[in-house]
Short mmCIF file of C-alpha atoms in Angstrom, two decimals:
data_model
loop_
_atom_site.label_atom_id
_atom_site.label_comp_id
_atom_site.label_asym_id
_atom_site.label_seq_id
_atom_site.Cartn_x
_atom_site.Cartn_y
_atom_site.Cartn_z
CA MET G 57 3.34 -30.88 90.24
CA TYR G 58 6.42 -28.67 90.15
CA TRP G 59 6.72 -28.29 93.89
CA PRO G 60 8.04 -31.85 94.62
CA LEU G 61 10.54 -31.44 91.78
CA ILE G 62 11.77 -28.11 93.19
CA LYS G 63 12.02 -29.61 96.69
CA SER G 64 14.12 -32.49 95.37
CA TYR G 65 16.48 -30.05 93.58
CA ILE G 66 16.90 -28.03 96.77
CA ARG G 67 17.51 -31.19 98.84
CA ASP G 68 20.08 -32.48 96.30
CA PHE G 69 21.82 -29.08 96.29
CA ALA G 70 21.95 -28.96 100.09
CA GLU G 71 23.36 -32.49 100.34
CA ASP G 72 25.90 -32.05 97.53
CA THR G 73 29.45 -31.51 98.89
CA ASN G 74 31.34 -31.15 95.60
CA GLY G 75 33.46 -27.97 95.58
CA THR G 76 33.17 -27.16 99.29
CA ILE G 77 36.94 -27.19 99.76
CA MET G 78 37.34 -24.60 97.02
CA VAL G 79 34.64 -22.38 98.54
CA GLU G 80 36.16 -22.68 102.02
CA THR G 81 39.61 -21.92 100.62
CA VAL G 82 38.39 -18.85 98.77
CA LEU G 83 36.69 -17.59 101.93
CA THR G 84 39.36 -18.39 104.52
CA LEU G 85 42.66 -17.88 102.68
CA PRO G 86 42.40 -14.04 102.56
CA MET G 87 41.46 -13.97 106.25
CA MET G 88 44.39 -16.23 107.13
CA PHE G 89 46.78 -14.06 105.10
CA MET G 90 45.50 -10.86 106.77
CA GLY G 91 45.85 -12.48 110.19
CA LEU G 92 49.39 -13.60 109.43
CA ALA G 93 50.32 -10.18 108.03
CA GLY G 94 48.79 -8.50 111.09
CA MET G 95 50.77 -10.70 113.49
CA PHE G 96 53.97 -10.03 111.54
CA GLU G 97 53.36 -6.25 111.56
CA PHE G 98 52.48 -6.28 115.27
CA PHE G 99 55.68 -8.21 116.06
CA GLU G 100 57.76 -5.91 113.84
CA VAL G 101 56.47 -2.74 115.57
CA HIS G 102 57.38 -4.19 118.97
CA ARG G 103 60.80 -5.32 117.72
CA PHE G 104 61.40 -1.80 116.34
CA GLN G 105 60.41 -0.27 119.72
CA SER G 106 62.45 -2.81 121.68
CA THR G 107 65.69 -2.18 119.79
CA ARG G 108 65.34 1.56 120.41
CA ASP G 109 64.64 0.94 124.10
CA LYS G 110 67.78 -1.19 124.37
CA ALA G 111 69.84 1.39 122.50
CA SER G 112 68.53 4.19 124.75
CA TYR G 113 69.37 2.21 127.90
CA THR G 114 72.85 1.51 126.55
CA ILE G 115 73.49 5.19 125.77
CA ALA G 116 72.12 6.28 129.17
CA ASP G 117 74.30 3.73 130.98
CA MET G 118 77.36 4.77 128.98
CA LEU G 119 76.81 8.46 129.76
CA SER G 120 76.12 7.78 133.44
CA ARG G 121 79.61 6.26 133.77
CA GLU G 122 81.39 9.05 131.87
CA GLN G 123 83.88 11.06 133.91
CA SER G 124 85.24 13.28 131.13
CA VAL G 125 83.70 16.32 129.47
CA ILE G 126 81.27 15.53 126.63
CA ASN G 127 81.79 17.35 123.32
CA ASP G 128 80.31 17.41 119.81
CA VAL G 129 82.48 14.53 118.58
CA TYR G 130 81.37 12.40 121.54
CA MET G 131 77.70 13.20 120.82
CA ASP G 132 78.14 12.36 117.12
CA ASN G 133 79.58 9.00 118.17
CA VAL G 134 76.67 8.49 120.58
CA LYS G 135 74.31 8.85 117.60
CA THR G 136 76.45 6.45 115.54
CA LEU G 137 76.39 3.89 118.35
CA PHE G 138 72.63 4.30 118.72
CA ASP G 139 72.13 3.70 114.99
CA GLU G 140 74.40 0.67 115.13
CA ILE G 141 72.41 -0.88 117.99
CA ALA G 142 69.06 0.02 116.40
CA ASP G 143 70.39 -1.42 113.12
CA ASP G 144 68.85 1.05 110.68
CA TYR G 145 71.59 3.65 110.13
CA GLY G 146 70.43 7.20 110.32
CA VAL G 147 66.62 7.36 110.57
CA ASN G 148 66.79 7.97 114.32
CA THR G 149 66.96 11.21 116.25
CA ILE G 150 68.45 11.17 119.73
CA ARG G 151 68.31 13.88 122.40
CA VAL G 152 70.55 13.78 125.47
CA SER G 153 69.78 16.20 128.28
CA VAL G 154 71.07 16.70 131.79
CA ILE G 155 68.35 17.93 134.12
CA ASP G 156 68.79 19.30 137.64
CA TYR G 157 66.31 19.98 140.42
CA ASN G 158 66.01 23.05 142.66
CA ALA G 159 64.03 22.12 145.79
CA THR G 160 63.77 25.73 146.99
CA ASP G 161 61.76 26.76 143.91
CA ASP G 162 60.39 23.21 143.30
CA GLU G 163 61.53 23.49 139.67
CA TYR G 164 63.53 21.45 137.22
CA GLY G 165 66.14 23.03 134.98
CA ILE G 166 68.29 22.08 132.01
CA VAL G 167 72.04 21.94 132.51
CA TRP G 168 72.57 21.10 128.82
CA SER G 169 70.69 19.40 126.01
CA GLU G 170 71.97 18.14 122.64
CA VAL G 171 70.16 16.63 119.65
CA ARG G 172 71.55 14.48 116.84
CA GLY G 173 69.51 13.38 113.82
CA GLN G 174 67.05 14.87 111.34
CA ASN G 175 63.60 14.49 113.01
CA SER G 176 61.65 17.28 114.67
CA MET G 177 63.27 17.06 118.12
CA SER G 178 64.94 20.19 119.43
CA PRO G 179 67.13 20.71 122.50
CA LEU G 180 65.18 21.01 125.74
CA THR G 181 65.11 24.34 127.58
CA ASP G 182 64.21 25.30 131.14
CA VAL G 183 60.72 26.25 129.92
CA HIS G 184 60.12 22.68 128.67
CA VAL G 185 60.93 21.00 131.99
CA ARG G 186 60.35 23.62 134.69
CA ASP G 187 57.06 22.19 136.00
CA ASP G 188 57.12 18.66 134.52
CA HIS G 189 56.60 16.93 137.87
CA ASP G 190 54.34 14.34 136.26
CA VAL G 191 56.97 13.09 133.75
CA LEU G 192 60.29 13.74 135.50
CA PRO G 193 61.55 11.62 138.40
CA ILE G 194 61.50 12.72 142.03
CA MET G 195 64.94 14.16 142.77
CA ASP G 196 66.88 15.62 145.69
CA ASP G 197 67.93 19.26 145.75
CA GLY G 198 70.82 19.84 143.33
CA GLU G 199 70.67 16.30 141.92
CA HIS G 200 71.36 15.80 138.23
CA VAL G 201 69.75 13.16 136.06
CA ILE G 202 70.49 12.17 132.45
CA LEU G 203 67.54 11.97 130.06
CA VAL G 204 68.03 10.05 126.80
CA GLU G 205 65.18 10.31 124.32
CA SER G 206 64.92 8.92 120.81
CA GLN G 207 62.47 9.28 117.98
CA ALA G 208 62.15 7.28 114.76
CA GLN G 209 59.56 6.75 112.03
CA TYR G 210 58.33 3.21 111.55
CA ARG G 211 56.99 2.51 108.07
CA THR G 212 54.52 -0.34 107.88
CA ILE G 213 55.01 -3.20 105.45
CA PHE G 214 51.38 -4.38 105.25
CA GLU G 215 48.18 -2.38 105.53
CA VAL G 216 46.53 -4.15 108.45
CA GLY G 217 45.09 -1.32 110.52
CA PHE G 218 48.21 0.61 111.48
CA SER G 219 48.89 4.00 109.96
CA ASP G 220 51.46 4.08 107.15
CA GLU G 221 54.01 5.82 109.36
CA MET G 222 54.20 5.63 113.14
CA THR G 223 56.43 7.73 115.38
CA ILE G 224 58.22 5.52 117.88
CA THR G 225 59.70 7.34 120.89
CA THR G 226 61.74 6.23 123.87
CA ARG G 227 62.62 7.98 127.12
CA VAL G 228 65.19 6.78 129.66
CA PHE G 229 66.34 8.46 132.89
CA THR G 230 69.49 7.56 134.74
CA SER G 231 71.55 9.08 137.53
CA ILE G 232 75.16 10.11 137.13
CA ARG G 233 77.28 7.40 138.77
CA PHE G 234 80.95 8.24 139.20
CA ALA G 235 81.33 12.00 138.65
CA PRO G 236 79.55 14.84 140.45
CA GLN G 237 78.26 16.18 137.12
CA LEU G 238 78.21 15.40 133.39
CA CYS G 239 79.50 18.42 131.52
CA PHE G 240 79.20 19.45 127.88
CA ASP G 241 82.21 21.30 126.35
CA SER G 242 83.36 22.60 129.75
CA CYS G 243 82.44 22.23 133.39
CA GLY G 244 81.24 25.29 135.20
CA SER G 245 80.49 25.64 138.88
#
């Protein structure tokens, strides 16, 4: 007696379409917002990395063409130019190093290394690069190469799976173009 009545209620409920748009909206709108926020955050991280790559290439190219002695004022202006290109004024750290290669000992060495900015980077030493054959370029005996590295903290806008703060680093190598060496403060032998 009750069973046909219950079956008719279930059939009427299954065929009723009133309110389905509201239910679909409630279910899909948060997922659409999270997807949109995730795409924005993903794009923003790559834009952040790309601007630092471009700034590092610009600094490396500028230094590779330099024929004068580099000093502290020059390096301070390198950091200012980097911040201007990266467009965030001061949250970057930049390290410029000149590395040479000794084929007799099969070792790399540091000619000079300078850091500008407040992050945890420190100037490179011979110990840091001596046996870094896997990360340093293949060089001829006595050749010098300029290494420009940068480091910055990217703070996420939305919580979509990235950590709250990501360290973005860049590394660019370039050869010295017009002068036999790139000197800091004074040129030795």
